CSV table of C-alpha atoms and ligand atoms in Angstrom, one decimal:
chain,number,residue,atom,x,y,z
H,1,MET,CA,-26.3,-50.4,158.8
H,2,ALA,CA,-24.7,-53.7,159.8
H,3,LEU,CA,-23.6,-54.1,163.4
H,4,ALA,CA,-20.0,-53.5,164.3
H,5,VAL,CA,-17.5,-56.3,164.3
H,6,LYS,CA,-16.2,-56.0,167.8
H,7,GLY,CA,-12.4,-55.6,167.9
H,8,LEU,CA,-12.5,-55.6,164.1
H,9,GLU,CA,-11.7,-59.4,164.3
H,10,GLY,CA,-11.1,-60.8,160.8
H,11,ILE,CA,-11.6,-57.5,159.0
H,12,VAL,CA,-9.0,-56.9,156.3
H,13,ALA,CA,-8.1,-53.2,156.6
H,14,ALA,CA,-4.8,-52.9,154.7
H,15,GLU,CA,-2.4,-54.8,152.4
H,16,THR,CA,1.1,-55.5,153.4
H,17,LYS,CA,4.3,-57.2,152.1
H,18,SER,CA,6.0,-57.0,155.5
H,19,SER,CA,4.8,-59.9,157.5
H,20,PHE,CA,2.5,-62.9,157.0
H,21,ILE,CA,0.8,-64.8,159.8
H,22,ASP,CA,-1.1,-68.1,159.6
H,23,GLY,CA,-2.7,-68.3,163.0
H,24,GLU,CA,-4.0,-71.9,162.6
H,25,LYS,CA,-0.6,-73.3,161.5
H,26,GLY,CA,1.5,-71.0,163.7
H,27,ILE,CA,3.5,-69.5,160.9
H,28,LEU,CA,5.1,-66.0,160.8
H,29,GLU,CA,7.2,-64.8,157.9
H,30,TYR,CA,8.8,-61.5,157.2
H,31,VAL,CA,8.7,-60.8,153.5
H,32,GLY,CA,8.3,-64.6,153.0
H,33,ILE,CA,11.2,-65.7,155.2
H,34,ALA,CA,10.2,-67.8,158.2
H,35,ILE,CA,10.8,-66.1,161.5
H,36,ASP,CA,12.8,-69.0,162.8
H,37,ASP,CA,15.2,-68.8,159.8
H,38,LEU,CA,15.7,-65.1,160.4
H,39,ALA,CA,16.2,-65.5,164.1
H,40,ARG,CA,18.9,-68.2,163.5
H,41,ASN,CA,20.7,-66.5,160.7
H,42,SER,CA,20.0,-62.8,160.4
H,43,THR,CA,20.7,-59.7,162.4
H,44,PHE,CA,18.3,-56.9,163.5
H,45,GLU,CA,19.8,-54.4,161.1
H,46,GLU,CA,19.4,-56.8,158.2
H,47,THR,CA,15.8,-57.6,159.3
H,48,VAL,CA,15.0,-53.9,159.3
H,49,PHE,CA,16.4,-53.5,155.8
H,50,LEU,CA,14.3,-56.5,154.7
H,51,LEU,CA,11.1,-54.9,156.2
H,52,TRP,CA,11.8,-51.5,154.6
H,53,ASN,CA,12.8,-52.8,151.2
H,54,ASN,CA,11.0,-56.1,150.9
H,55,ARG,CA,14.3,-57.9,150.1
H,56,LEU,CA,17.5,-58.8,151.8
H,57,PRO,CA,20.4,-56.5,151.3
H,58,ASN,CA,23.7,-57.3,149.7
H,59,LYS,CA,26.9,-56.7,151.8
H,60,ALA,CA,27.5,-53.1,150.5
H,61,GLU,CA,23.8,-52.2,151.0
H,62,LEU,CA,23.8,-53.6,154.6
H,63,ASP,CA,27.0,-51.8,155.4
H,64,GLU,CA,25.6,-48.5,154.1
H,65,PHE,CA,22.3,-49.0,156.0
H,66,THR,CA,24.1,-50.0,159.2
H,67,GLY,CA,26.4,-46.9,158.9
H,68,MET,CA,23.4,-44.6,158.5
H,69,LEU,CA,21.7,-46.1,161.5
H,70,ARG,CA,24.9,-45.8,163.6
H,71,ASP,CA,25.1,-42.1,162.6
H,72,ARG,CA,21.8,-41.6,164.4
H,73,TYR,CA,22.8,-43.2,167.7
H,74,GLU,CA,23.7,-39.8,169.1
H,75,LEU,CA,20.7,-37.6,170.1
H,76,PRO,CA,20.1,-34.2,168.5
H,77,PRO,CA,21.6,-31.4,170.6
H,78,GLY,CA,19.2,-30.4,173.4
H,79,MET,CA,17.5,-33.8,173.7
H,80,GLU,CA,19.8,-35.0,176.5
H,81,GLN,CA,19.0,-31.9,178.6
H,82,ARG,CA,15.3,-32.4,178.0
H,83,LEU,CA,15.6,-36.0,179.1
H,84,VAL,CA,17.5,-35.3,182.4
H,85,ALA,CA,14.8,-32.7,183.3
H,86,LEU,CA,12.2,-35.4,183.5
H,87,PRO,CA,11.0,-36.8,186.9
H,88,THR,CA,13.1,-39.8,187.9
H,89,SER,CA,9.8,-41.5,188.9
H,90,ALA,CA,8.5,-41.4,185.3
H,91,GLN,CA,7.7,-44.7,183.7
H,92,PRO,CA,9.9,-45.6,180.7
H,93,MET,CA,7.1,-46.1,178.2
H,94,HIS,CA,5.7,-42.7,179.1
H,95,VAL,CA,9.2,-41.2,178.7
H,96,LEU,CA,9.6,-42.9,175.4
H,97,ARG,CA,6.3,-41.7,174.0
H,98,THR,CA,7.0,-38.2,175.1
H,99,MET,CA,10.6,-38.1,173.8
H,100,VAL,CA,9.8,-39.6,170.4
H,101,SER,CA,7.2,-36.9,170.1
H,102,ALA,CA,9.9,-34.3,171.1
H,103,LEU,CA,12.3,-35.6,168.4
H,104,SER,CA,10.0,-33.9,165.8
H,105,MET,CA,11.0,-30.5,167.2
H,106,HIS,CA,14.6,-31.2,166.2
H,107,ASP,CA,13.6,-32.0,162.6
H,108,LEU,CA,13.6,-28.9,160.4
H,109,GLU,CA,11.0,-30.5,158.1
H,110,PRO,CA,8.9,-32.7,160.5
H,111,ASN,CA,5.8,-32.8,158.3
H,112,LYS,CA,7.4,-34.1,155.1
H,113,VAL,CA,5.8,-37.4,154.1
H,114,ASP,CA,7.4,-38.0,150.7
H,115,LEU,CA,8.9,-41.5,150.8
H,116,PRO,CA,12.6,-40.5,151.0
H,117,SER,CA,11.8,-38.0,153.8
H,118,ALA,CA,9.6,-40.5,155.7
H,119,ARG,CA,12.4,-43.1,155.5
H,120,ARG,CA,14.9,-40.6,156.9
H,121,LYS,CA,12.6,-39.9,159.8
H,122,ALA,CA,12.1,-43.6,160.4
H,123,LEU,CA,15.8,-44.0,160.6
H,124,ASN,CA,16.2,-41.1,162.9
H,125,ILE,CA,13.6,-42.5,165.3
H,126,LEU,CA,15.1,-46.1,165.2
H,127,GLY,CA,18.6,-44.8,165.8
H,128,HIS,CA,17.6,-42.5,168.7
H,129,VAL,CA,15.2,-44.8,170.6
H,130,PRO,CA,17.8,-47.0,172.2
H,131,THR,CA,19.7,-44.0,173.4
H,132,LEU,CA,16.6,-42.4,174.8
H,133,ILE,CA,15.8,-45.6,176.8
H,134,ALA,CA,19.3,-46.2,178.1
H,135,TYR,CA,19.9,-42.6,179.0
H,136,PHE,CA,16.7,-42.3,180.9
H,137,ASP,CA,17.4,-45.6,182.8
H,138,ARG,CA,20.9,-44.4,183.9
H,139,TYR,CA,19.6,-40.9,184.8
H,140,ARG,CA,16.9,-42.3,187.1
H,141,ARG,CA,19.4,-44.6,188.7
H,142,GLY,CA,21.7,-41.6,189.4
H,143,LEU,CA,24.4,-43.0,187.1
H,144,PRO,CA,26.5,-41.0,184.6
H,145,LEU,CA,25.1,-41.3,181.0
H,146,VAL,CA,27.1,-43.6,178.7
H,147,HIS,CA,27.3,-42.2,175.2
H,148,PRO,CA,26.7,-44.5,172.2
H,149,ARG,CA,29.5,-46.2,170.4
H,150,LYS,CA,29.3,-46.3,166.6
H,151,ASP,CA,31.5,-49.3,166.3
H,152,LEU,CA,28.9,-51.4,168.0
H,153,SER,CA,25.8,-53.1,166.5
H,154,PHE,CA,22.3,-51.9,167.5
H,155,ALA,CA,21.9,-54.6,170.1
H,156,ALA,CA,25.5,-54.3,171.5
H,157,ASN,CA,25.4,-50.6,171.7
H,158,PHE,CA,22.1,-50.5,173.6
H,159,LEU,CA,23.4,-53.0,176.2
H,160,TYR,CA,26.6,-51.0,176.4
H,161,MET,CA,24.8,-47.7,177.0
H,162,LEU,CA,22.5,-49.3,179.6
H,163,ASN,CA,25.1,-51.2,181.6
H,164,GLY,CA,28.2,-49.1,181.0
H,165,LYS,CA,30.3,-52.1,179.9
H,166,GLU,CA,30.6,-54.1,176.8
H,167,PRO,CA,28.1,-57.0,176.8
H,168,THR,CA,29.3,-60.6,176.1
H,169,PRO,CA,28.7,-61.9,172.6
H,170,ALA,CA,26.1,-64.4,174.0
H,171,MET,CA,24.1,-61.5,175.5
H,172,VAL,CA,24.3,-59.5,172.3
H,173,ARG,CA,23.1,-62.5,170.3
H,174,ALA,CA,20.3,-63.1,172.7
H,175,PHE,CA,19.2,-59.5,172.6
H,176,ASP,CA,19.5,-59.2,168.8
H,177,ILE,CA,17.3,-62.3,168.4
H,178,CYS,CA,14.6,-60.7,170.7
H,179,MET,CA,14.8,-57.6,168.5
H,180,ILE,CA,14.3,-59.7,165.3
H,181,LEU,CA,11.4,-61.6,166.8
H,182,HIS,CA,9.5,-58.5,167.8
H,183,ALA,CA,10.1,-56.4,164.7
H,184,ASP,CA,6.8,-56.9,162.8
H,185,HIS,CA,3.5,-58.7,163.2
H,186,GLY,CA,0.8,-57.9,160.7
H,187,LEU,CA,-1.8,-55.4,161.5
H,188,ASN,CA,-1.5,-55.6,165.3
H,189,ASN,CA,-3.1,-52.8,167.4
H,190,SER,CA,-0.1,-50.5,167.5
H,191,THR,CA,0.8,-51.0,163.8
H,192,PHE,CA,-2.9,-50.2,162.9
H,193,THR,CA,-2.6,-47.1,165.1
H,194,ALA,CA,0.5,-46.0,163.2
H,195,ARG,CA,-1.1,-46.6,159.8
H,196,VAL,CA,-4.3,-44.8,160.8
H,197,ILE,CA,-2.3,-41.7,161.9
H,198,ILE,CA,0.0,-41.6,158.9
H,199,SER,CA,-3.1,-42.0,156.6
H,200,THR,CA,-4.1,-38.5,157.4
H,201,LEU,CA,-0.7,-37.5,155.9
H,202,SER,CA,0.4,-36.6,159.4
H,203,ASP,CA,4.1,-37.2,160.1
H,204,MET,CA,6.2,-40.2,161.1
H,205,TYR,CA,6.9,-38.8,164.6
H,206,SER,CA,3.2,-38.6,165.3
H,207,ALA,CA,2.5,-42.1,163.9
H,208,ILE,CA,5.3,-43.7,166.0
H,209,THR,CA,4.3,-41.7,169.1
H,210,GLY,CA,0.7,-42.9,168.8
H,211,ALA,CA,1.9,-46.5,168.3
H,212,ILE,CA,4.0,-46.4,171.4
H,213,GLY,CA,0.9,-45.3,173.3
H,214,SER,CA,-1.0,-48.3,171.9
H,215,LEU,CA,1.8,-50.8,172.6
H,216,ARG,CA,1.9,-49.9,176.3
H,217,GLY,CA,-1.5,-51.5,177.1
H,218,PRO,CA,-1.4,-54.8,179.0
H,219,LEU,CA,-3.5,-56.5,176.3
H,220,HIS,CA,-0.7,-55.7,173.8
H,221,GLY,CA,3.0,-55.1,174.5
H,222,GLY,CA,2.6,-54.5,178.2
H,223,ALA,CA,1.9,-58.2,178.8
H,224,ASN,CA,5.6,-59.1,179.1
H,225,GLU,CA,6.0,-57.0,182.2
H,226,GLU,CA,2.8,-58.6,183.7
H,227,VAL,CA,4.2,-62.1,183.0
H,228,MET,CA,7.3,-61.3,185.1
H,229,GLU,CA,5.1,-59.8,187.8
H,230,MET,CA,3.1,-63.0,187.9
H,231,LEU,CA,6.2,-65.1,188.3
H,232,GLY,CA,7.3,-62.8,191.1
H,233,GLU,CA,3.9,-63.1,192.8
H,234,ILE,CA,4.1,-66.9,192.6
H,235,GLU,CA,7.6,-66.8,194.3
H,236,LYS,CA,6.3,-64.4,197.0
H,237,LEU,CA,3.3,-66.6,197.7
H,238,ALA,CA,5.5,-69.7,197.9
H,239,LYS,CA,7.8,-67.9,200.4
H,240,GLU,CA,4.8,-66.9,202.6
H,241,GLN,CA,3.5,-70.5,202.6
H,242,GLY,CA,7.0,-71.9,203.2
H,243,LYS,CA,6.7,-73.9,200.0
H,244,ASP,CA,8.7,-74.3,196.8
H,245,ALA,CA,7.4,-72.1,193.9
H,246,MET,CA,6.7,-75.1,191.8
H,247,GLU,CA,4.2,-76.4,194.4
H,248,VAL,CA,2.0,-73.2,194.4
H,249,ILE,CA,1.8,-72.8,190.6
H,250,GLU,CA,-1.1,-75.2,190.1
H,251,PRO,CA,-3.4,-73.6,192.8
H,252,TYR,CA,-2.4,-70.1,191.8
H,253,ILE,CA,-3.3,-70.6,188.1
H,254,MET,CA,-6.5,-72.6,188.8
H,255,ASP,CA,-7.6,-69.9,191.2
H,256,ARG,CA,-7.1,-67.1,188.7
H,257,LEU,CA,-8.8,-69.1,185.9
H,258,LYS,CA,-11.8,-69.8,188.3
H,259,ARG,CA,-12.1,-66.1,188.9
H,260,LYS,CA,-12.1,-65.6,185.1
H,261,GLU,CA,-8.8,-63.6,185.2
H,262,ARG,CA,-6.5,-63.6,182.2
H,263,ILE,CA,-3.1,-65.2,182.4
H,264,MET,CA,-0.8,-62.8,180.8
H,265,GLY,CA,1.4,-64.0,178.0
H,266,PHE,CA,-1.3,-66.4,176.8
H,267,GLY,CA,-3.9,-66.1,174.0
H,268,HIS,CA,-3.8,-64.1,170.8
H,269,ARG,CA,-6.3,-62.7,168.4
H,270,VAL,CA,-4.7,-64.4,165.4
H,271,TYR,CA,-2.8,-67.5,166.7
H,272,LYS,CA,-5.0,-70.4,167.7
H,273,THR,CA,-1.9,-72.5,168.3
H,274,ILE,CA,1.4,-71.7,169.9
H,275,ASP,CA,2.9,-68.4,168.6
H,276,PRO,CA,6.0,-69.3,166.5
H,277,ARG,CA,8.0,-66.6,168.3
H,278,ALA,CA,7.1,-68.2,171.6
H,279,THR,CA,8.3,-71.6,170.3
H,280,PHE,CA,11.6,-70.1,169.4
H,281,LEU,CA,11.9,-68.1,172.7
H,282,LYS,CA,11.0,-71.1,174.8
H,283,THR,CA,14.1,-73.1,173.7
H,284,PHE,CA,16.2,-69.9,173.7
H,285,SER,CA,15.0,-68.7,177.1
H,286,LYS,CA,15.9,-72.1,178.6
H,287,GLN,CA,19.5,-71.7,177.4
H,288,ILE,CA,20.0,-68.2,178.6
H,289,ALA,CA,18.2,-68.8,181.9
H,290,ALA,CA,20.5,-71.7,182.5
H,291,ASP,CA,23.6,-69.6,181.6
H,292,THR,CA,22.6,-66.9,184.0
H,293,GLY,CA,21.3,-68.9,187.0
H,294,ASN,CA,17.6,-68.2,186.2
H,295,LEU,CA,16.6,-71.8,185.3
H,296,LYS,CA,13.9,-71.8,188.0
H,297,LEU,CA,12.0,-69.0,186.2
H,298,TYR,CA,12.1,-71.1,183.0
H,299,GLU,CA,10.8,-74.2,184.9
H,300,MET,CA,8.0,-72.2,186.4
H,301,SER,CA,7.0,-70.8,183.0
H,302,SER,CA,7.1,-74.3,181.5
H,303,LYS,CA,4.8,-75.6,184.3
H,304,ILE,CA,2.3,-72.7,183.7
H,305,GLU,CA,2.3,-73.6,180.0
H,306,GLN,CA,1.4,-77.2,180.8
H,307,ILE,CA,-1.5,-76.2,183.1
H,308,MET,CA,-2.8,-73.7,180.6
H,309,ALA,CA,-2.6,-76.3,177.8
H,310,ARG,CA,-4.7,-78.7,179.9
H,311,GLU,CA,-7.2,-76.1,181.0
H,312,VAL,CA,-7.7,-73.8,178.1
H,313,GLY,CA,-5.7,-75.3,175.2
H,314,SER,CA,-9.0,-76.5,173.6
H,315,LYS,CA,-10.1,-72.8,173.3
H,316,GLY,CA,-6.9,-72.1,171.3
H,317,ILE,CA,-5.1,-70.3,174.1
H,318,TYR,CA,-1.4,-70.9,174.0
H,319,PRO,CA,1.7,-68.9,174.9
H,320,ASN,CA,2.3,-65.8,172.9
H,321,VAL,CA,5.6,-63.9,172.3
H,322,ASP,CA,5.4,-62.1,175.6
H,323,PHE,CA,5.4,-65.3,177.8
H,324,TYR,CA,8.9,-66.5,177.3
H,325,SER,CA,10.4,-63.1,176.4
H,326,ALA,CA,9.8,-62.1,180.0
H,327,THR,CA,12.3,-64.8,181.3
H,328,THR,CA,14.6,-63.9,178.4
H,329,TYR,CA,14.7,-60.2,179.3
H,330,HIS,CA,15.1,-60.9,183.0
H,331,SER,CA,18.0,-63.2,182.3
H,332,ILE,CA,19.7,-60.6,180.1
H,333,GLY,CA,19.5,-58.4,183.3
H,334,LEU,CA,16.8,-55.9,182.1
H,335,LYS,CA,14.6,-54.3,184.7
H,336,LEU,CA,10.9,-55.1,184.6
H,337,ASP,CA,9.7,-51.7,183.4
H,338,LEU,CA,12.2,-51.9,180.4
H,339,PHE,CA,10.5,-55.0,179.0
H,340,THR,CA,7.8,-53.1,177.0
H,341,PRO,CA,10.3,-50.4,175.9
H,342,MET,CA,12.4,-53.3,174.4
H,343,PHE,CA,9.3,-54.4,172.4
H,344,ALA,CA,8.9,-50.8,171.2
H,345,MET,CA,12.6,-50.4,170.4
H,346,SER,CA,12.3,-53.3,167.9
H,347,ARG,CA,8.7,-52.6,166.7
H,348,VAL,CA,9.6,-49.1,165.5
H,349,SER,CA,11.0,-51.0,162.5
H,350,GLY,CA,7.6,-52.7,161.8
H,351,TRP,CA,5.6,-49.5,162.5
H,352,ALA,CA,7.8,-47.6,160.0
H,353,ALA,CA,7.6,-50.4,157.4
H,354,HIS,CA,3.8,-50.2,157.5
H,355,CYS,CA,3.8,-46.3,157.4
H,356,LEU,CA,6.0,-46.4,154.3
H,357,GLU,CA,3.6,-48.9,152.7
H,358,GLN,CA,0.6,-46.8,153.7
H,359,LEU,CA,2.2,-43.6,152.3
H,360,ALA,CA,3.1,-45.4,149.0
H,361,ASP,CA,-0.6,-46.1,148.3
H,362,ASN,CA,-2.5,-44.0,150.8
H,363,ARG,CA,-6.2,-43.7,151.4
H,364,LEU,CA,-7.5,-42.0,154.6
H,365,PHE,CA,-8.8,-44.5,157.1
H,366,ARG,CA,-12.3,-43.5,158.0
H,367,PRO,CA,-14.4,-46.4,159.1
H,368,ALA,CA,-18.1,-46.1,160.1
H,369,ALA,CA,-19.7,-46.6,163.5
H,370,ALA,CA,-23.1,-48.3,163.8
H,371,TYR,CA,-25.2,-45.8,165.7
H,372,ILE,CA,-27.1,-47.5,168.5
H,373,GLY,CA,-28.4,-44.5,170.4
H,374,PRO,CA,-31.9,-42.8,170.4
H,375,HIS,CA,-33.2,-40.5,167.6
H,376,ALA,CA,-35.4,-37.4,167.6
H,377,VAL,CA,-34.9,-36.6,171.3
H,378,ALA,CA,-36.2,-33.1,172.3
H,379,TYR,CA,-33.6,-30.8,173.9
H,380,ALA,CA,-34.3,-30.5,177.6
H,381,PRO,CA,-33.5,-27.1,179.2
H,382,ILE,CA,-31.0,-27.5,182.1
H,383,GLU,CA,-33.5,-26.6,184.8
H,384,LYS,CA,-35.8,-29.4,183.6
H,385,ARG,CA,-33.2,-32.2,183.8
R,401,CMC,N1,-6.1,-66.2,180.0
R,401,CMC,C1,-7.2,-66.9,180.2
R,401,CMC,N2,-8.3,-66.8,179.3
R,401,CMC,C2,-8.1,-66.2,178.2
R,401,CMC,C3,-6.9,-65.5,177.9
R,401,CMC,C4,-5.8,-65.6,178.8
R,401,CMC,N3,-4.7,-64.9,178.6
R,401,CMC,N4,-7.0,-64.9,176.7
R,401,CMC,C5,-8.2,-65.2,176.2
R,401,CMC,N5,-8.9,-66.0,177.1
R,401,CMC,C6,-10.3,-66.5,177.0
R,401,CMC,C7,-11.3,-65.4,177.3
R,401,CMC,O1,-11.6,-65.3,178.6
R,401,CMC,C8,-12.4,-65.9,176.4
R,401,CMC,O2,-13.0,-67.0,177.1
R,401,CMC,P1,-14.6,-67.2,177.0
R,401,CMC,O3,-14.9,-67.4,175.5
R,401,CMC,O4,-14.9,-68.4,177.8
R,401,CMC,O5,-15.3,-65.9,177.5
R,401,CMC,C9,-11.7,-66.5,175.2
R,401,CMC,O6,-10.4,-66.8,175.6
R,401,CMC,C10,-11.6,-65.5,174.0
R,401,CMC,O7,-11.0,-64.2,174.5
R,401,CMC,P2,-11.1,-62.9,173.8
R,401,CMC,O8,-10.9,-61.8,174.7
R,401,CMC,O9,-12.4,-62.8,172.9
R,401,CMC,O10,-9.9,-63.0,172.8
R,401,CMC,P3,-9.3,-61.7,172.0
R,401,CMC,O11,-8.9,-62.2,170.7
R,401,CMC,O12,-10.1,-60.5,172.1
R,401,CMC,O13,-8.0,-61.4,172.9
R,401,CMC,C11,-5.9,-61.1,173.8
R,401,CMC,C12,-6.7,-61.6,172.6
R,401,CMC,C13,-4.4,-61.2,173.4
R,401,CMC,C14,-6.3,-59.7,174.1
R,401,CMC,C15,-6.2,-62.1,175.0
R,401,CMC,O14,-5.8,-63.4,174.7
R,401,CMC,C16,-5.5,-61.6,176.3
R,401,CMC,O15,-6.0,-60.8,177.0
R,401,CMC,N6,-4.3,-62.2,176.6
R,401,CMC,C17,-3.5,-61.8,177.7
R,401,CMC,C18,-2.7,-60.5,177.4
R,401,CMC,C19,-1.5,-60.8,176.5
R,401,CMC,O16,-0.8,-61.8,176.7
R,401,CMC,N7,-1.3,-60.0,175.5
R,401,CMC,C20,-0.2,-60.1,174.5
R,401,CMC,C21,-0.6,-60.5,173.2
R,401,CMC,S1,0.7,-61.0,172.1
R,401,CMC,C22,1.8,-59.7,172.0
R,401,CMC,C23,1.2,-58.5,171.3
R,401,CMC,O17,0.8,-58.6,170.1
R,401,CMC,O18,1.1,-57.5,171.9
């Protein structure tokens, strides 16, 4: 048997109409539409419709879809009590994984995988996830929960529930764009996880729960939190040395590269040039950072990008989506450990799109492993080992 392709690099394991990536040219399209075009002109709700139907909706369809999503902002009875029984020290990604799994117990037919049922479950999860995250964050901060408002968009309602006040239109737009940019991305690790799970004809809740577990890892969605931690580390170092943060960036990055450490927010399995989401977020994060008094973070990020281009650009290592989304989320006022849940909140849409595609033309995923262990080994009784 052939040796394994480590990390399945370059292996085509599924067909999809959701998103297309050209890693050499730095192109990302959802159902053929450039990500930049969507980020400038669309909304998250419309993007989800696009991913789940492979076409843009007309006005009536979008209104209907948005209404169905808003009907699901409220949690099923009992979920709120379950949430406020969790330890306040719990990490939001662990809370999200657990609570999405718990949602299945409030579904009278959790196992149904016919396409209309699977779509309904996907809509349930997408509608409930922002409420779960906002409720948990307020609960752990000892603040009263702020219930969802059906008159607000997905992005506006989340920021409202989180902060207890209506966000400004600029904040809503910034957050909505982040949601669009993170919605889908080919057969990334968490999406593959979701497809593998649903291919057993298990349920949508199990598939999304598994995907959340995958996304949490620092090599995947967890990188955006690590980028912010790195910026914080640089600022701390500068303070200790009585220097400006800009002065310590070069030695800090060079030292890490010398020690063969990875710089989070850089590199990608598919992109060998700058990730188009990062291109968009770079310009965008500069604007929002300037508006919110965080320009220094943007400038620091930009300097790190320059050093990385000089040092490892020839290896095809450039900023990925997580690099500038860290500054953007910080400028929006989100706490560090909510960065990856934000990624999950948006990516539920992509995971569900892929699960629906998988269910429409399913074959169980069951790859092979190349056995590299010994053969014909005699069993040794325990006293002889
Ligand atoms: N910093 C420094 N060197 C790097 C980095 C980095 N961030 N990423 C890759 N390299 C080097 C790596 O050391 C190796 O060098 P050499 O050939 O000299 O040993 C070479 O590039 C190839 O690395 P690899 O591990 O074979 O590449 P991969 O395709 O398996 O890894 C990756 C992709 C995303 C896991 C990796 O680039 C990485 O660890 N990046 C940091 C984490 C990160 O930002 N993840 C978010 C990814 S984008 C959002 C998402 O999809 O979740």
